[in-house]
Amino acid sequence: MPDQDGPQGELFAMNSGVNSGGFPLSPLEKSVMKAVAKTIELRPDDYMAHALGELAMDLARNITLGNRKGRAVANEAAQLASTLDQIKGDTSADDASKLPADVLEFAKALQSRPAQPPEVRHTA
């Protein structure tokens, strides 16, 4: 089977409009593809996001097929949500300006080492 990724590592479904099984994309797969594509567009060199994007697409397909067959898909849905969170990454940590000044000072103090070690007193 030929390599499914394009030269820039785009998701297979983005280029073909079908999933890896050759079937047309379900509405869930289309939504997942849009979400993943946006992240990949913002971070084109993040190959972990590319790999997780393919995993998310496969999970979306499994959920679609499971729903059609009347199977429980809660585990796959939870895994898909977790995978999408991993792809998105932690965007809130980059913007510390929204934190109060005292919280920022406390966080900075926790990250620094004390000027001198505390005195240890033995009471025996």
Short mmCIF file of N, CA, C and O in Angstrom, two decimals:
data_model
loop_
_atom_site.label_atom_id
_atom_site.label_comp_id
_atom_site.label_asym_id
_atom_site.label_seq_id
_atom_site.Cartn_x
_atom_site.Cartn_y
_atom_site.Cartn_z
N MET A 1 0.84 -1.18 0.00
CA MET A 1 0.00 0.00 0.00
C MET A 1 0.89 1.24 0.00
O MET A 1 1.82 1.34 0.79
N PRO A 2 0.63 2.21 -0.85
CA PRO A 2 1.47 3.40 -0.90
C PRO A 2 1.32 4.24 0.36
O PRO A 2 0.33 4.15 1.08
N ASP A 3 2.33 5.07 0.60
CA ASP A 3 2.31 5.97 1.76
C ASP A 3 1.10 6.88 1.68
O ASP A 3 0.84 7.49 0.65
N GLN A 4 0.35 6.98 2.78
CA GLN A 4 -0.88 7.75 2.77
C GLN A 4 -0.66 9.23 3.04
O GLN A 4 -1.53 10.04 2.81
N ASP A 5 0.50 9.60 3.57
CA ASP A 5 0.75 10.99 3.90
C ASP A 5 1.33 11.73 2.70
O ASP A 5 2.07 11.19 1.90
N GLY A 6 0.97 12.99 2.60
CA GLY A 6 1.54 13.85 1.58
C GLY A 6 2.94 14.27 1.97
O GLY A 6 3.43 13.95 3.06
N PRO A 7 3.62 15.00 1.12
CA PRO A 7 4.99 15.40 1.42
C PRO A 7 5.13 16.27 2.66
O PRO A 7 6.14 16.25 3.32
N GLN A 8 4.11 17.04 3.01
CA GLN A 8 4.16 17.87 4.20
C GLN A 8 3.56 17.16 5.40
O GLN A 8 3.42 17.75 6.46
N GLY A 9 3.19 15.91 5.28
CA GLY A 9 2.65 15.16 6.40
C GLY A 9 1.20 15.50 6.69
O GLY A 9 0.75 15.34 7.81
N GLU A 10 0.46 15.97 5.71
CA GLU A 10 -0.94 16.29 5.92
C GLU A 10 -1.72 15.01 6.19
O GLU A 10 -1.32 13.93 5.77
N LEU A 11 -2.84 15.17 6.85
CA LEU A 11 -3.68 14.01 7.10
C LEU A 11 -4.15 13.43 5.78
O LEU A 11 -4.49 14.15 4.85
N PHE A 12 -4.19 12.12 5.71
CA PHE A 12 -4.62 11.43 4.49
C PHE A 12 -6.00 11.89 4.06
O PHE A 12 -6.24 12.18 2.89
N ALA A 13 -6.92 12.02 5.01
CA ALA A 13 -8.29 12.40 4.68
C ALA A 13 -8.38 13.81 4.11
O ALA A 13 -9.28 14.11 3.33
N MET A 14 -7.44 14.68 4.49
CA MET A 14 -7.46 16.05 3.98
C MET A 14 -7.22 16.07 2.47
O MET A 14 -7.77 16.90 1.76
N ASN A 15 -6.40 15.18 2.01
CA ASN A 15 -6.07 15.14 0.58
C ASN A 15 -7.09 14.35 -0.23
O ASN A 15 -7.31 14.64 -1.40
N SER A 16 -7.69 13.35 0.38
CA SER A 16 -8.50 12.42 -0.39
C SER A 16 -10.01 12.57 -0.19
O SER A 16 -10.78 12.16 -1.04
N GLY A 17 -10.43 13.10 0.96
CA GLY A 17 -11.86 13.20 1.25
C GLY A 17 -12.47 11.88 1.67
O GLY A 17 -13.69 11.78 1.86
N VAL A 18 -11.64 10.86 1.83
CA VAL A 18 -12.11 9.56 2.31
C VAL A 18 -11.23 9.16 3.48
O VAL A 18 -10.13 9.66 3.66
N ASN A 19 -11.72 8.23 4.30
CA ASN A 19 -10.92 7.77 5.41
C ASN A 19 -9.93 6.71 4.95
O ASN A 19 -9.91 6.33 3.78
N SER A 20 -9.14 6.20 5.88
CA SER A 20 -8.11 5.23 5.51
C SER A 20 -8.70 3.92 4.97
O SER A 20 -8.01 3.17 4.30
N GLY A 21 -9.98 3.66 5.25
CA GLY A 21 -10.64 2.47 4.70
C GLY A 21 -11.22 2.70 3.32
O GLY A 21 -11.76 1.79 2.70
N GLY A 22 -11.12 3.94 2.82
CA GLY A 22 -11.64 4.25 1.49
C GLY A 22 -13.10 4.65 1.47
O GLY A 22 -13.69 4.80 0.41
N PHE A 23 -13.72 4.83 2.65
CA PHE A 23 -15.12 5.21 2.73
C PHE A 23 -15.25 6.71 2.86
O PHE A 23 -14.37 7.38 3.39
N PRO A 24 -16.38 7.28 2.41
CA PRO A 24 -16.59 8.72 2.59
C PRO A 24 -16.57 9.09 4.07
O PRO A 24 -16.96 8.29 4.93
N LEU A 25 -16.14 10.29 4.37
CA LEU A 25 -16.05 10.75 5.75
C LEU A 25 -17.43 10.96 6.36
O LEU A 25 -18.32 11.52 5.72
N SER A 26 -17.58 10.53 7.60
CA SER A 26 -18.82 10.78 8.35
C SER A 26 -18.78 12.22 8.87
O SER A 26 -17.73 12.87 8.88
N PRO A 27 -19.92 12.74 9.34
CA PRO A 27 -19.91 14.09 9.93
C PRO A 27 -18.93 14.22 11.10
O PRO A 27 -18.26 15.24 11.23
N LEU A 28 -18.82 13.18 11.93
CA LEU A 28 -17.87 13.22 13.03
C LEU A 28 -16.44 13.30 12.50
O LEU A 28 -15.63 14.09 12.98
N GLU A 29 -16.12 12.49 11.51
CA GLU A 29 -14.78 12.51 10.93
C GLU A 29 -14.46 13.87 10.31
O GLU A 29 -13.34 14.37 10.44
N LYS A 30 -15.44 14.48 9.67
CA LYS A 30 -15.23 15.81 9.08
C LYS A 30 -14.94 16.83 10.17
O LYS A 30 -14.05 17.67 10.01
N SER A 31 -15.67 16.77 11.27
CA SER A 31 -15.45 17.69 12.38
C SER A 31 -14.07 17.50 13.00
O SER A 31 -13.36 18.46 13.29
N VAL A 32 -13.71 16.25 13.22
CA VAL A 32 -12.40 15.95 13.80
C VAL A 32 -11.30 16.42 12.86
O VAL A 32 -10.31 17.02 13.28
N MET A 33 -11.48 16.18 11.56
CA MET A 33 -10.48 16.59 10.59
C MET A 33 -10.29 18.11 10.61
O MET A 33 -9.16 18.60 10.57
N LYS A 34 -11.38 18.86 10.70
CA LYS A 34 -11.27 20.33 10.75
C LYS A 34 -10.50 20.77 12.00
O LYS A 34 -9.65 21.66 11.92
N ALA A 35 -10.81 20.16 13.14
CA ALA A 35 -10.14 20.53 14.39
C ALA A 35 -8.65 20.22 14.32
O ALA A 35 -7.81 21.03 14.70
N VAL A 36 -8.32 19.04 13.82
CA VAL A 36 -6.93 18.64 13.73
C VAL A 36 -6.19 19.48 12.69
O VAL A 36 -5.06 19.92 12.90
N ALA A 37 -6.83 19.74 11.57
CA ALA A 37 -6.21 20.52 10.50
C ALA A 37 -5.85 21.92 10.98
O ALA A 37 -4.78 22.45 10.63
N LYS A 38 -6.69 22.52 11.79
CA LYS A 38 -6.42 23.86 12.31
C LYS A 38 -5.18 23.85 13.18
O LYS A 38 -4.32 24.73 13.08
N THR A 39 -5.06 22.85 14.03
CA THR A 39 -3.88 22.74 14.89
C THR A 39 -2.63 22.51 14.07
O THR A 39 -1.59 23.12 14.32
N ILE A 40 -2.71 21.62 13.09
CA ILE A 40 -1.55 21.33 12.25
C ILE A 40 -1.15 22.57 11.45
O ILE A 40 0.03 22.82 11.21
N GLU A 41 -2.13 23.35 11.05
CA GLU A 41 -1.86 24.58 10.32
C GLU A 41 -1.05 25.55 11.18
O GLU A 41 -0.14 26.23 10.70
N LEU A 42 -1.38 25.61 12.47
CA LEU A 42 -0.68 26.51 13.39
C LEU A 42 0.70 25.99 13.77
O LEU A 42 1.59 26.77 14.07
N ARG A 43 0.86 24.66 13.79
CA ARG A 43 2.14 24.05 14.18
C ARG A 43 2.54 23.00 13.16
O ARG A 43 2.49 21.80 13.43
N PRO A 44 2.96 23.41 11.96
CA PRO A 44 3.23 22.44 10.89
C PRO A 44 4.38 21.48 11.17
O PRO A 44 4.44 20.40 10.60
N ASP A 45 5.30 21.85 12.06
CA ASP A 45 6.44 20.96 12.35
C ASP A 45 6.20 20.06 13.55
O ASP A 45 7.10 19.35 13.97
N ASP A 46 5.01 20.08 14.11
CA ASP A 46 4.68 19.26 15.27
C ASP A 46 4.21 17.89 14.78
O ASP A 46 3.03 17.67 14.56
N TYR A 47 5.16 16.97 14.62
CA TYR A 47 4.83 15.66 14.05
C TYR A 47 4.05 14.79 15.03
O TYR A 47 3.35 13.88 14.60
N MET A 48 4.13 15.10 16.33
CA MET A 48 3.31 14.39 17.29
C MET A 48 1.84 14.72 17.04
O MET A 48 0.98 13.85 17.10
N ALA A 49 1.57 15.99 16.73
CA ALA A 49 0.19 16.38 16.42
C ALA A 49 -0.30 15.68 15.16
O ALA A 49 -1.45 15.30 15.06
N HIS A 50 0.59 15.49 14.18
CA HIS A 50 0.22 14.79 12.96
C HIS A 50 -0.15 13.34 13.28
O HIS A 50 -1.17 12.84 12.80
N ALA A 51 0.67 12.68 14.09
CA ALA A 51 0.40 11.28 14.43
C ALA A 51 -0.89 11.17 15.25
O ALA A 51 -1.72 10.29 15.00
N LEU A 52 -1.06 12.07 16.21
CA LEU A 52 -2.27 12.05 17.01
C LEU A 52 -3.49 12.39 16.16
O LEU A 52 -4.59 11.90 16.42
N GLY A 53 -3.30 13.21 15.13
CA GLY A 53 -4.39 13.53 14.22
C GLY A 53 -4.87 12.30 13.47
O GLY A 53 -6.07 12.09 13.31
N GLU A 54 -3.94 11.48 13.02
CA GLU A 54 -4.31 10.23 12.34
C GLU A 54 -5.05 9.31 13.32
O GLU A 54 -6.04 8.67 12.95
N LEU A 55 -4.56 9.25 14.57
CA LEU A 55 -5.23 8.44 15.58
C LEU A 55 -6.64 8.95 15.83
O LEU A 55 -7.59 8.16 15.92
N ALA A 56 -6.80 10.26 15.91
CA ALA A 56 -8.12 10.85 16.13
C ALA A 56 -9.06 10.51 14.98
O ALA A 56 -10.24 10.21 15.20
N MET A 57 -8.56 10.54 13.76
CA MET A 57 -9.39 10.19 12.60
C MET A 57 -9.83 8.73 12.67
O MET A 57 -10.98 8.41 12.37
N ASP A 58 -8.91 7.85 13.06
CA ASP A 58 -9.27 6.43 13.18
C ASP A 58 -10.29 6.21 14.29
O ASP A 58 -11.22 5.42 14.15
N LEU A 59 -10.12 6.92 15.40
CA LEU A 59 -11.10 6.81 16.49
C LEU A 59 -12.47 7.31 16.05
O LEU A 59 -13.50 6.70 16.37
N ALA A 60 -12.49 8.41 15.31
CA ALA A 60 -13.77 8.93 14.81
C ALA A 60 -14.44 7.92 13.89
O ALA A 60 -15.66 7.72 13.95
N ARG A 61 -13.66 7.24 13.07
CA ARG A 61 -14.22 6.21 12.18
C ARG A 61 -14.77 5.04 12.99
O ARG A 61 -15.85 4.52 12.69
N ASN A 62 -14.02 4.62 14.02
CA ASN A 62 -14.49 3.52 14.87
C ASN A 62 -15.78 3.89 15.59
O ASN A 62 -16.69 3.05 15.73
N ILE A 63 -15.90 5.12 16.03
CA ILE A 63 -17.13 5.58 16.69
C ILE A 63 -18.29 5.55 15.71
O ILE A 63 -19.38 5.09 16.02
N THR A 64 -18.04 6.05 14.50
CA THR A 64 -19.10 6.05 13.47
C THR A 64 -19.57 4.64 13.18
O THR A 64 -20.78 4.36 13.14
N LEU A 65 -18.63 3.72 12.97
CA LEU A 65 -18.99 2.33 12.66
C LEU A 65 -19.69 1.68 13.85
O LEU A 65 -20.65 0.93 13.67
N GLY A 66 -19.21 1.96 15.07
CA GLY A 66 -19.84 1.39 16.26
C GLY A 66 -21.27 1.87 16.42
O GLY A 66 -22.16 1.10 16.77
N ASN A 67 -21.51 3.15 16.16
CA ASN A 67 -22.87 3.68 16.24
C ASN A 67 -23.78 3.03 15.22
O ASN A 67 -24.93 2.72 15.52
N ARG A 68 -23.28 2.81 14.02
CA ARG A 68 -24.09 2.18 12.98
C ARG A 68 -24.47 0.75 13.33
O ARG A 68 -25.54 0.27 12.96
N LYS A 69 -23.58 0.08 14.06
CA LYS A 69 -23.84 -1.31 14.44
C LYS A 69 -24.51 -1.43 15.80
O LYS A 69 -24.76 -2.54 16.27
N GLY A 70 -24.79 -0.30 16.43
CA GLY A 70 -25.46 -0.33 17.73
C GLY A 70 -24.56 -0.73 18.87
O GLY A 70 -25.04 -1.18 19.91
N ARG A 71 -23.28 -0.53 18.73
CA ARG A 71 -22.33 -0.90 19.79
C ARG A 71 -22.07 0.28 20.71
O ARG A 71 -22.22 1.43 20.33
N ALA A 72 -21.65 -0.04 21.92
CA ALA A 72 -21.27 1.00 22.87
C ALA A 72 -19.95 1.62 22.43
O ALA A 72 -19.01 0.91 22.08
N VAL A 73 -19.88 2.93 22.40
CA VAL A 73 -18.69 3.62 21.91
C VAL A 73 -18.13 4.61 22.94
O VAL A 73 -17.33 5.47 22.61
N ALA A 74 -18.54 4.46 24.20
CA ALA A 74 -18.12 5.41 25.23
C ALA A 74 -16.61 5.44 25.40
O ALA A 74 -16.02 6.52 25.55
N ASN A 75 -15.97 4.28 25.39
CA ASN A 75 -14.51 4.25 25.55
C ASN A 75 -13.81 4.95 24.40
O ASN A 75 -12.85 5.72 24.61
N GLU A 76 -14.26 4.70 23.19
CA GLU A 76 -13.65 5.35 22.03
C GLU A 76 -13.89 6.86 22.07
O GLU A 76 -13.02 7.65 21.71
N ALA A 77 -15.09 7.26 22.50
CA ALA A 77 -15.41 8.69 22.58
C ALA A 77 -14.52 9.38 23.61
O ALA A 77 -14.03 10.49 23.37
N ALA A 78 -14.30 8.74 24.74
CA ALA A 78 -13.42 9.31 25.77
C ALA A 78 -11.99 9.40 25.26
O ALA A 78 -11.30 10.40 25.49
N GLN A 79 -11.54 8.37 24.55
CA GLN A 79 -10.19 8.39 24.00
C GLN A 79 -10.05 9.47 22.93
O GLN A 79 -9.03 10.14 22.84
N LEU A 80 -11.09 9.66 22.13
CA LEU A 80 -11.06 10.71 21.10
C LEU A 80 -10.96 12.08 21.76
O LEU A 80 -10.16 12.92 21.34
N ALA A 81 -11.75 12.32 22.80
CA ALA A 81 -11.69 13.61 23.50
C ALA A 81 -10.30 13.84 24.09
O ALA A 81 -9.74 14.94 23.98
N SER A 82 -9.73 12.81 24.67
CA SER A 82 -8.39 12.92 25.24
C SER A 82 -7.34 13.19 24.15
O SER A 82 -6.44 14.01 24.33
N THR A 83 -7.47 12.51 23.03
CA THR A 83 -6.53 12.70 21.92
C THR A 83 -6.62 14.11 21.37
O THR A 83 -5.60 14.74 21.09
N LEU A 84 -7.83 14.62 21.22
CA LEU A 84 -8.00 15.99 20.72
C LEU A 84 -7.41 17.00 21.70
O LEU A 84 -6.82 18.00 21.28
N ASP A 85 -7.55 16.74 23.01
CA ASP A 85 -6.92 17.62 24.00
C ASP A 85 -5.41 17.59 23.87
O ASP A 85 -4.74 18.61 23.99
N GLN A 86 -4.84 16.40 23.63
CA GLN A 86 -3.40 16.29 23.46
C GLN A 86 -2.93 17.04 22.21
O GLN A 86 -1.89 17.68 22.23
N ILE A 87 -3.71 16.95 21.15
CA ILE A 87 -3.34 17.64 19.91
C ILE A 87 -3.37 19.14 20.13
O ILE A 87 -2.47 19.87 19.71
N LYS A 88 -4.42 19.60 20.79
CA LYS A 88 -4.58 21.03 21.03
C LYS A 88 -3.46 21.56 21.89
O LYS A 88 -2.95 22.65 21.67
N GLY A 89 -3.03 20.79 22.87
CA GLY A 89 -1.96 21.20 23.77
C GLY A 89 -2.47 22.17 24.81
O GLY A 89 -3.64 22.54 24.85
N ASP A 90 -1.57 22.60 25.65
CA ASP A 90 -1.91 23.51 26.73
C ASP A 90 -1.69 24.93 26.25
O ASP A 90 -0.58 25.43 26.24
N THR A 91 -2.75 25.58 25.83
CA THR A 91 -2.65 26.95 25.33
C THR A 91 -2.75 27.96 26.45
O THR A 91 -2.30 29.09 26.31
N SER A 92 -3.31 27.60 27.59
CA SER A 92 -3.48 28.56 28.68
C SER A 92 -2.18 28.86 29.39
O SER A 92 -2.02 29.92 29.98
N ALA A 93 -1.22 27.94 29.36
CA ALA A 93 0.04 28.14 30.08
C ALA A 93 0.90 29.21 29.42
O ALA A 93 1.78 29.77 30.07
N ASP A 94 0.68 29.50 28.17
CA ASP A 94 1.49 30.48 27.47
C ASP A 94 1.14 31.91 27.84
O ASP A 94 1.92 32.81 27.64
N ASP A 95 -0.02 32.15 28.39
CA ASP A 95 -0.47 33.50 28.69
C ASP A 95 -0.62 33.67 30.19
O ASP A 95 -1.69 33.51 30.76
N ALA A 96 0.49 34.02 30.83
CA ALA A 96 0.47 34.21 32.28
C ALA A 96 0.01 35.61 32.65
O ALA A 96 -0.17 35.91 33.83
N SER A 97 -0.18 36.48 31.68
CA SER A 97 -0.55 37.87 31.99
C SER A 97 -1.92 37.97 32.63
O SER A 97 -2.24 38.98 33.24
N LYS A 98 -2.74 36.95 32.54
CA LYS A 98 -4.08 36.98 33.12
C LYS A 98 -4.07 36.64 34.60
O LYS A 98 -5.08 36.81 35.28
N LEU A 99 -2.93 36.21 35.12
CA LEU A 99 -2.85 35.84 36.53
C LEU A 99 -2.59 37.08 37.38
O LEU A 99 -1.88 38.00 36.96
N PRO A 100 -3.11 37.10 38.61
CA PRO A 100 -2.83 38.22 39.51
C PRO A 100 -1.33 38.29 39.84
O PRO A 100 -0.63 37.27 39.85
N ALA A 101 -0.85 39.48 40.15
CA ALA A 101 0.58 39.70 40.40
C ALA A 101 1.08 38.86 41.56
O ALA A 101 2.19 38.30 41.50
N ASP A 102 0.28 38.72 42.64
CA ASP A 102 0.74 37.95 43.80
C ASP A 102 0.89 36.46 43.46
O ASP A 102 1.79 35.79 43.96
N VAL A 103 0.04 35.96 42.57
CA VAL A 103 0.16 34.56 42.14
C VAL A 103 1.42 34.38 41.30
O VAL A 103 2.15 33.39 41.45
N LEU A 104 1.72 35.34 40.42
CA LEU A 104 2.93 35.27 39.61
C LEU A 104 4.19 35.31 40.49
O LEU A 104 5.14 34.56 40.26
N GLU A 105 4.19 36.18 41.53
CA GLU A 105 5.33 36.25 42.44
C GLU A 105 5.50 34.94 43.21
O GLU A 105 6.62 34.46 43.39
N PHE A 106 4.39 34.36 43.64
CA PHE A 106 4.44 33.10 44.38
C PHE A 106 5.00 31.99 43.48
O PHE A 106 5.85 31.21 43.89
N ALA A 107 4.53 31.92 42.24
CA ALA A 107 5.01 30.91 41.30
C ALA A 107 6.50 31.09 41.04
O ALA A 107 7.26 30.11 40.97
N LYS A 108 6.94 32.32 40.89
CA LYS A 108 8.36 32.59 40.66
C LYS A 108 9.18 32.17 41.88
O LYS A 108 10.26 31.61 41.73
N ALA A 109 8.67 32.43 43.08
CA ALA A 109 9.37 32.03 44.30
C ALA A 109 9.49 30.51 44.39
O ALA A 109 10.51 29.99 44.83
N LEU A 110 8.46 29.81 43.97
CA LEU A 110 8.51 28.34 44.01
C LEU A 110 9.54 27.78 43.04
O LEU A 110 10.11 26.72 43.27
N GLN A 111 9.78 28.50 41.96
CA GLN A 111 10.72 28.02 40.95
C GLN A 111 12.17 28.33 41.31
O GLN A 111 13.09 27.75 40.76
N SER A 112 12.40 29.27 42.22
CA SER A 112 13.77 29.65 42.56
C SER A 112 14.24 28.89 43.80
O SER A 112 13.44 28.41 44.61
N ARG A 113 15.53 28.82 43.95
CA ARG A 113 16.12 28.14 45.10
C ARG A 113 16.29 29.16 46.22
O ARG A 113 16.54 30.34 45.96
N PRO A 114 16.20 28.74 47.47
CA PRO A 114 16.41 29.69 48.57
C PRO A 114 17.85 30.20 48.56
O PRO A 114 18.77 29.51 48.11
N ALA A 115 18.06 31.42 49.06
CA ALA A 115 19.38 32.03 49.08
C ALA A 115 20.34 31.19 49.92
O ALA A 115 21.49 31.00 49.56
N GLN A 116 19.90 30.70 51.04
CA GLN A 116 20.71 29.80 51.84
C GLN A 116 19.79 28.76 52.46
O GLN A 116 18.62 29.03 52.71
N PRO A 117 20.32 27.59 52.68
CA PRO A 117 19.46 26.54 53.22
C PRO A 117 18.97 26.89 54.62
O PRO A 117 19.64 27.60 55.37
N PRO A 118 17.78 26.42 54.95
CA PRO A 118 17.26 26.72 56.29
C PRO A 118 18.11 26.03 57.37
O PRO A 118 18.69 24.99 57.14
N GLU A 119 18.16 26.66 58.51
CA GLU A 119 18.92 26.11 59.62
C GLU A 119 18.15 24.92 60.21
O GLU A 119 16.94 25.01 60.44
N VAL A 120 18.84 23.82 60.43
CA VAL A 120 18.24 22.63 60.99
C VAL A 120 18.55 22.58 62.48
O VAL A 120 19.72 22.64 62.87
N ARG A 121 17.53 22.51 63.28
CA ARG A 121 17.72 22.45 64.75
C ARG A 121 17.29 21.08 65.24
O ARG A 121 16.19 20.61 64.93
N HIS A 122 18.14 20.49 65.98
CA HIS A 122 17.83 19.18 66.56
C HIS A 122 17.41 19.38 68.02
O HIS A 122 18.08 20.08 68.77
N THR A 123 16.36 18.78 68.38
CA THR A 123 15.89 18.89 69.77
C THR A 123 15.90 17.51 70.40
O THR A 123 14.91 16.80 70.44
N ALA A 124 17.05 17.15 70.90
CA ALA A 124 17.12 15.84 71.54
C ALA A 124 17.71 15.94 72.90
O ALA A 124 18.34 16.80 73.31
#
